[in-house]
Coordinates of C-alpha atoms in Angstrom, one line a residue:
X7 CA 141.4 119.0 82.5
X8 CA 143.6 117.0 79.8
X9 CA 140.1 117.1 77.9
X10 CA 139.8 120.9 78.1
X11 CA 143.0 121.7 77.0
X12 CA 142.6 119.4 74.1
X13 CA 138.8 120.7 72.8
X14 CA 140.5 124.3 73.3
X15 CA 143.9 123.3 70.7
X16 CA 141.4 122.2 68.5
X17 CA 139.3 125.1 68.4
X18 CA 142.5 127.6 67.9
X19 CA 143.5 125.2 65.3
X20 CA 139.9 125.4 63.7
X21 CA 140.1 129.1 64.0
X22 CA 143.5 129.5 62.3
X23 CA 142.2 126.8 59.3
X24 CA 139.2 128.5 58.7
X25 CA 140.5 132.2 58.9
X26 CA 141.9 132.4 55.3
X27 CA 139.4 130.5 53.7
X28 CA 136.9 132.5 55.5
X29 CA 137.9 136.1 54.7
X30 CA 138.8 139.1 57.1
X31 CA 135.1 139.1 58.5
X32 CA 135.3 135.4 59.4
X33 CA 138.1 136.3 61.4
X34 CA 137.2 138.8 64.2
X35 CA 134.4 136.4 65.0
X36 CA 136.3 133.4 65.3
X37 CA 138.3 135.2 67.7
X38 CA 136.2 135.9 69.5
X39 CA 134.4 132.7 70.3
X40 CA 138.3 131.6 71.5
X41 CA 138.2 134.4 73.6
X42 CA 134.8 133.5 75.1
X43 CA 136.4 129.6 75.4
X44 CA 139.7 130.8 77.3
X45 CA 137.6 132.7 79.6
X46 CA 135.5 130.1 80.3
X47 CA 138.2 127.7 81.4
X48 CA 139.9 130.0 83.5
X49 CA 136.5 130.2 85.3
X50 CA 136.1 126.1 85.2
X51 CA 139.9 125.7 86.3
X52 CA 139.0 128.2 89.6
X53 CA 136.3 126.0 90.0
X54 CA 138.5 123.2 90.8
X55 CA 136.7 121.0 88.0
X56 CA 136.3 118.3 87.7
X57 CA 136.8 117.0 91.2
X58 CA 135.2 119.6 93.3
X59 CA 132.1 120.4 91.2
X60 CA 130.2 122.7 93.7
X61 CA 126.4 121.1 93.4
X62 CA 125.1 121.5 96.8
X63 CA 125.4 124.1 99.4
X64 CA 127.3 123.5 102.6
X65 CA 124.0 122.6 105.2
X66 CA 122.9 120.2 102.1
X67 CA 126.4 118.1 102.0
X68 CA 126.3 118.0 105.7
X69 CA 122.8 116.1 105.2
X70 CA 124.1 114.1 102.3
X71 CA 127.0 112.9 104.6
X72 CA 124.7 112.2 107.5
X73 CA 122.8 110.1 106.0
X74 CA 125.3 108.5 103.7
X75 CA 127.3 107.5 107.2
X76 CA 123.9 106.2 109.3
X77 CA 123.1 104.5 105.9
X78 CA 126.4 102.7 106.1
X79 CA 125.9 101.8 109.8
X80 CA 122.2 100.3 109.5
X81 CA 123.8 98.0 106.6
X82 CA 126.8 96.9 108.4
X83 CA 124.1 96.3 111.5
X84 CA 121.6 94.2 109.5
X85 CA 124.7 92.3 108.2
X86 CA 126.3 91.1 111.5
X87 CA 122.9 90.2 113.0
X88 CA 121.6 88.1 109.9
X89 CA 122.2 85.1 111.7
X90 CA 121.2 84.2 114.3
X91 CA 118.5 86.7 113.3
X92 CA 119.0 89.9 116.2
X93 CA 117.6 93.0 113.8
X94 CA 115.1 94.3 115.4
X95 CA 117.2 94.0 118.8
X96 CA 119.9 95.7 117.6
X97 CA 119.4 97.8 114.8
X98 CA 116.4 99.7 115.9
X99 CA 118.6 102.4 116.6
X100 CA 120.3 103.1 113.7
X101 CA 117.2 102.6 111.9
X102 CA 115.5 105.1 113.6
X103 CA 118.4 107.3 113.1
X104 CA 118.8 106.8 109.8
X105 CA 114.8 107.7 109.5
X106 CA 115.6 111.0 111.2
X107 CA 118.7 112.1 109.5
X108 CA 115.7 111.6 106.1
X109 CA 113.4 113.9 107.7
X110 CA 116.1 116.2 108.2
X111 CA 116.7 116.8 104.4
X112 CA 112.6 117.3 104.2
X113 CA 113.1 119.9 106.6
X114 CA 116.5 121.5 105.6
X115 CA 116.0 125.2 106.4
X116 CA 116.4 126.1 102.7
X117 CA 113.8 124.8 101.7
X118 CA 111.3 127.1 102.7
X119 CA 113.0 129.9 101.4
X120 CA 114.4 131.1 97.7
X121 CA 117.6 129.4 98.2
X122 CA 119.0 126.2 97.3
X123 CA 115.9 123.9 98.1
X124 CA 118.3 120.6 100.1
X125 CA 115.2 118.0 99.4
X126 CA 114.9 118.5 96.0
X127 CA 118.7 118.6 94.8
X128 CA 119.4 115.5 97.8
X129 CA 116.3 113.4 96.5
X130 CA 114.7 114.3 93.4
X131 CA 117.7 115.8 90.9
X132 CA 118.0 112.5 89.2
X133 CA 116.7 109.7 87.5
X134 CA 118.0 107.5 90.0
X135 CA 117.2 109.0 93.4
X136 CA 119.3 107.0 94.9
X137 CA 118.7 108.7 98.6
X138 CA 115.1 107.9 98.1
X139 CA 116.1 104.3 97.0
X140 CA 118.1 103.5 100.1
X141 CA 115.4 105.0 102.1
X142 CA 112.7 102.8 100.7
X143 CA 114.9 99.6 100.8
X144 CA 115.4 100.3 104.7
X145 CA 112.0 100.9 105.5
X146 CA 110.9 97.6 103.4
X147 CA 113.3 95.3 105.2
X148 CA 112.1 96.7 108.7
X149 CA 108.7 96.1 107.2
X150 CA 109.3 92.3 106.1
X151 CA 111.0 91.4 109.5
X152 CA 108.0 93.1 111.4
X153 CA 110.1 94.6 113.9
X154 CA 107.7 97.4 115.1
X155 CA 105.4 94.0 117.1
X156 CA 109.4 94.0 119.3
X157 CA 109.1 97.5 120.2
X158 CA 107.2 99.8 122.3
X159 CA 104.8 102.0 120.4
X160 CA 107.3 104.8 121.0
X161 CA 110.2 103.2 119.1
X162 CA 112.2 103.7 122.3
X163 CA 113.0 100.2 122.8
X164 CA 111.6 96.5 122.9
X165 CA 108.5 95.8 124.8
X166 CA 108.1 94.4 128.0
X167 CA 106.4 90.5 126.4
X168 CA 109.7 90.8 124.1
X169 CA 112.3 91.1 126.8
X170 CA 110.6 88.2 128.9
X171 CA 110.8 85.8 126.2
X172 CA 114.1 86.4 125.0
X173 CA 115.1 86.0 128.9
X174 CA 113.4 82.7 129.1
X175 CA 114.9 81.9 125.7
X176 CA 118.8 82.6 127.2
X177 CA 117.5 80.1 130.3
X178 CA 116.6 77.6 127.5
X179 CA 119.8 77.7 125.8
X180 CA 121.6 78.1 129.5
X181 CA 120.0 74.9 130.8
X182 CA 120.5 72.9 127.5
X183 CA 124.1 74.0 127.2
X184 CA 124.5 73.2 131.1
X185 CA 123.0 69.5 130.9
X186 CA 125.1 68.5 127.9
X187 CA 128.6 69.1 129.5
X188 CA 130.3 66.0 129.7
X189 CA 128.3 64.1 127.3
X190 CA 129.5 62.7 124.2
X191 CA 129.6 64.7 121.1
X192 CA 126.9 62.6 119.1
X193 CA 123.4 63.2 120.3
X194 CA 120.7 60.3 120.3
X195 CA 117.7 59.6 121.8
X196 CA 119.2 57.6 124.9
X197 CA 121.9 60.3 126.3
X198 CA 119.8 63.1 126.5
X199 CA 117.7 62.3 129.2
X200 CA 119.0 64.8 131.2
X201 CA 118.1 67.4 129.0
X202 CA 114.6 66.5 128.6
X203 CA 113.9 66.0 131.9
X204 CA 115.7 69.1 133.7
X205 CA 115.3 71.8 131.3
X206 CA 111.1 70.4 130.0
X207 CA 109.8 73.5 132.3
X208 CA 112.0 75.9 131.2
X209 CA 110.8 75.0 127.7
X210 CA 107.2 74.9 128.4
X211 CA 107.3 78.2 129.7
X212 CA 108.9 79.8 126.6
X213 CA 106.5 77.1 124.1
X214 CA 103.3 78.7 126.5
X215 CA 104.8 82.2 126.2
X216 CA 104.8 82.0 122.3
X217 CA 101.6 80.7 121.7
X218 CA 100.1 83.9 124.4
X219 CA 102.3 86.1 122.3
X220 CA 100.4 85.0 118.7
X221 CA 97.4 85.0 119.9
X222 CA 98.0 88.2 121.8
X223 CA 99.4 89.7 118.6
X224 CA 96.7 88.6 116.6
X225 CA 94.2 90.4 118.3
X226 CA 96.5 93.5 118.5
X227 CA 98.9 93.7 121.2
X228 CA 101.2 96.4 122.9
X229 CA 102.6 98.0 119.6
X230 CA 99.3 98.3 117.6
X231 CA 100.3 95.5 114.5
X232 CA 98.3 92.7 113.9
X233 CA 100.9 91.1 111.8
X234 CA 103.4 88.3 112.6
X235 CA 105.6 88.1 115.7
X236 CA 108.6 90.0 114.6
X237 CA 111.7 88.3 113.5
X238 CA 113.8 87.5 116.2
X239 CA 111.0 86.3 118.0
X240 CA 110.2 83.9 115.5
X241 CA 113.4 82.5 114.5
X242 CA 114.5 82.3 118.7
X243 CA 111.4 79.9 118.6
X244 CA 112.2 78.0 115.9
X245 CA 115.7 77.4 116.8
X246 CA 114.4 76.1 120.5
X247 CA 111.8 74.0 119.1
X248 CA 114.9 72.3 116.3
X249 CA 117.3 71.7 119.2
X250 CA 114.3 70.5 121.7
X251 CA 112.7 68.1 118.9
X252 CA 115.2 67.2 116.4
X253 CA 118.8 67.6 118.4
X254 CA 117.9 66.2 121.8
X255 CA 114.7 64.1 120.8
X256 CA 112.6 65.4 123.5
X257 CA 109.7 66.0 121.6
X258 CA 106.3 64.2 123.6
X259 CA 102.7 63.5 122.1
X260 CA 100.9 66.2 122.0
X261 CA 98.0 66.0 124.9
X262 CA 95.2 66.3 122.4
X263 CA 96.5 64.0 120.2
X264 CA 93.7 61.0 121.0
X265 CA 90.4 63.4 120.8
X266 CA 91.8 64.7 117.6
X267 CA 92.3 60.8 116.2
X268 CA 88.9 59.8 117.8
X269 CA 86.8 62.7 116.2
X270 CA 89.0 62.2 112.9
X271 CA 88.1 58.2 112.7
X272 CA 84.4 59.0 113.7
X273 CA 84.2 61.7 110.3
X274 CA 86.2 58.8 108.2
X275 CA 83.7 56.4 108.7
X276 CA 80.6 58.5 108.3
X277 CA 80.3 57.9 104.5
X278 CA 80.8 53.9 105.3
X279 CA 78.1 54.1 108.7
X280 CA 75.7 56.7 105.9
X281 CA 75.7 54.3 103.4
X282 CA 75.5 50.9 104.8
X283 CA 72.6 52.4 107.0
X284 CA 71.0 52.9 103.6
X285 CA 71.6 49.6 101.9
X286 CA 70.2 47.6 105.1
X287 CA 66.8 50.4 105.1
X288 CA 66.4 50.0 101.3
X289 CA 66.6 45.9 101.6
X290 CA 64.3 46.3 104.5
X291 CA 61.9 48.1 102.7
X292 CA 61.8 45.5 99.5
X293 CA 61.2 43.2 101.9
X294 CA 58.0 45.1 103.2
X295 CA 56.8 45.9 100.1
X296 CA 56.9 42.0 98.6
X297 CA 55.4 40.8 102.1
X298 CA 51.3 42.0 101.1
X299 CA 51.1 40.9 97.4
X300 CA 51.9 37.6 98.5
X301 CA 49.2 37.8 100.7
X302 CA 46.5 39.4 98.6
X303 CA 47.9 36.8 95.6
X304 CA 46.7 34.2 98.5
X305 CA 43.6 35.7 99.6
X306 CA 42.8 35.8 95.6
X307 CA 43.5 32.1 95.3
X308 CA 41.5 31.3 98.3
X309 CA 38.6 33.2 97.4
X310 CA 38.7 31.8 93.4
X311 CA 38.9 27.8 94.6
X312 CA 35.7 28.7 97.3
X313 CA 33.8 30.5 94.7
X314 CA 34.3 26.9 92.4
X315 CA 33.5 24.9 95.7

């Protein structure tokens, strides 16, 4: 407002300079391009510039604020659930939300008709979009974590393989946590016995359980995506296998670890068996072929010293 004032002093001032100097028919002009200026301001100041600026209608700022609010609660979600990583678990609905409030300024009611179109003054009205930006940084993240393989097809919730593994994933941590009580605070291969031995099914179960799950999901499995396990999933795994291997050392040679060696050693030395094979043939075969012109040499000899006879 300070600015307005100030451009409107100086144009009255301009005005008053240039009248003189300008003649009587400069004059009635000049005054009335102040007059124009006050009247404009008054308009401006009833306005309630510069804080109240009237850009969108009242159904489009009640779609601005929707989604500026679920916007704020996916991000404060995705925040508090980084680690351990629970996203799809938790946040799916906000997300969802957040995707609906979206459609809602697609389908604003204004929009099909001659009045103020909400999607295109919400989304489009500026260089930066920043609507659409948020919207497209969302939907990327949920994307990268692959949480659609947690959920039902339906969005409605997580799917039935997902909630049995992260129940057998809480027995894991329940039986580890349950066997260490009482044990000193420094963990080493010889006082965690108990561990390894009473909580080894428990584990198997949730190590078996993976495995079906990739395998599942690599063929396709209940929510359609042929991508990775989503991330909560994957990073409950990983955490079980660090503790089971690397914390409590309970980590046992793998059952097909001797065919594996045996077939590896028997490709390693295929080259050496290939080419000593060939060495002995080809010295075999020298052999041969210096055995019969020693003999015809012989039968020539014999045949010259009966011929002088």
């Amino acid at each position: 407002m300070a600015a307005l004032r100030c451009f409107l002093q100086l144009l009255f001032a301009l005005v008053l300079t240039l009248g003189p100097a300008a003649g009587d028919m400069r004059r009635p002009l000049a005054l009335e391009v102040l007059g124009e200026a006050g009247e404009l301001a008054e308009e401006l100041w009833g306005a309630g510039l510069p804080g109240d600026l009237p850009e969108l209608e009242p159904e489009c700022r009640r779609l601005l604020v929707a989604f500026a609010e679920d916007s704020a609660a996916l991000t404060d979600c995705l925040g508090r659930r980084a680690r351990p990583v629970r996203l799809c678990q938790a946040c799916h609905p906000y997300y969802h939300r957040l995707l609906a409030q979206y459609g809602n300024i697609g389908r604003a009611v204004g929009n099909s008709s001659e009045s103020h179109n909400c999607a295109k003054s919400i989304l489009t009205s500026d260089r930066l979009q920043m609507v659409v930006t948020l919207s497209e940084f969302f939907n990327e993240t949920w994307e990268a974590a692959n949480c659609a393989n947690c959920l039902k097809n339906s969005s409605e919730g997580l799917s039935d393989s997902t909630v049995e593994f992260l129940d057998l994933f809480n027995k894991s941590l329940t039986c580890f946590e349950h066997n260490l009580q009482g044990q000193i605070t420094y963990l080493s291969p010889n006082n965690n016995t108990e561990v390894c031995r009473n909580c080894n099914e428990t584990y198997k179960k949730l190590n078996d359980l993976y495995n079906s799950l990739q395998r599942m999901n690599r063929q396709g499995g209940e929510s359609g995506h042929s991508a990775h396990l989503c991330i909560d999933v994957e990073d409950a795994m990983n955490i079980t296998r660090k503790l089971w291997s690397r914390t409590f050392n309970c980590s046992r040679p793998c059952s097909d670890t001797v065919p594996v060696i045996a077939v590896s050693s028997f490709i390693l030395f295929l080259p050496i068996v290939f080419y000593l094979s060939s060495f002995l043939h080809s010295k075999q075969k020298k052999r041969i072929l210096i055995l019969p012109k020693r003999i015809q040499s012989n039968a020539g000899l014999v045949n010259i010293q009966e011929k002088y006879s």
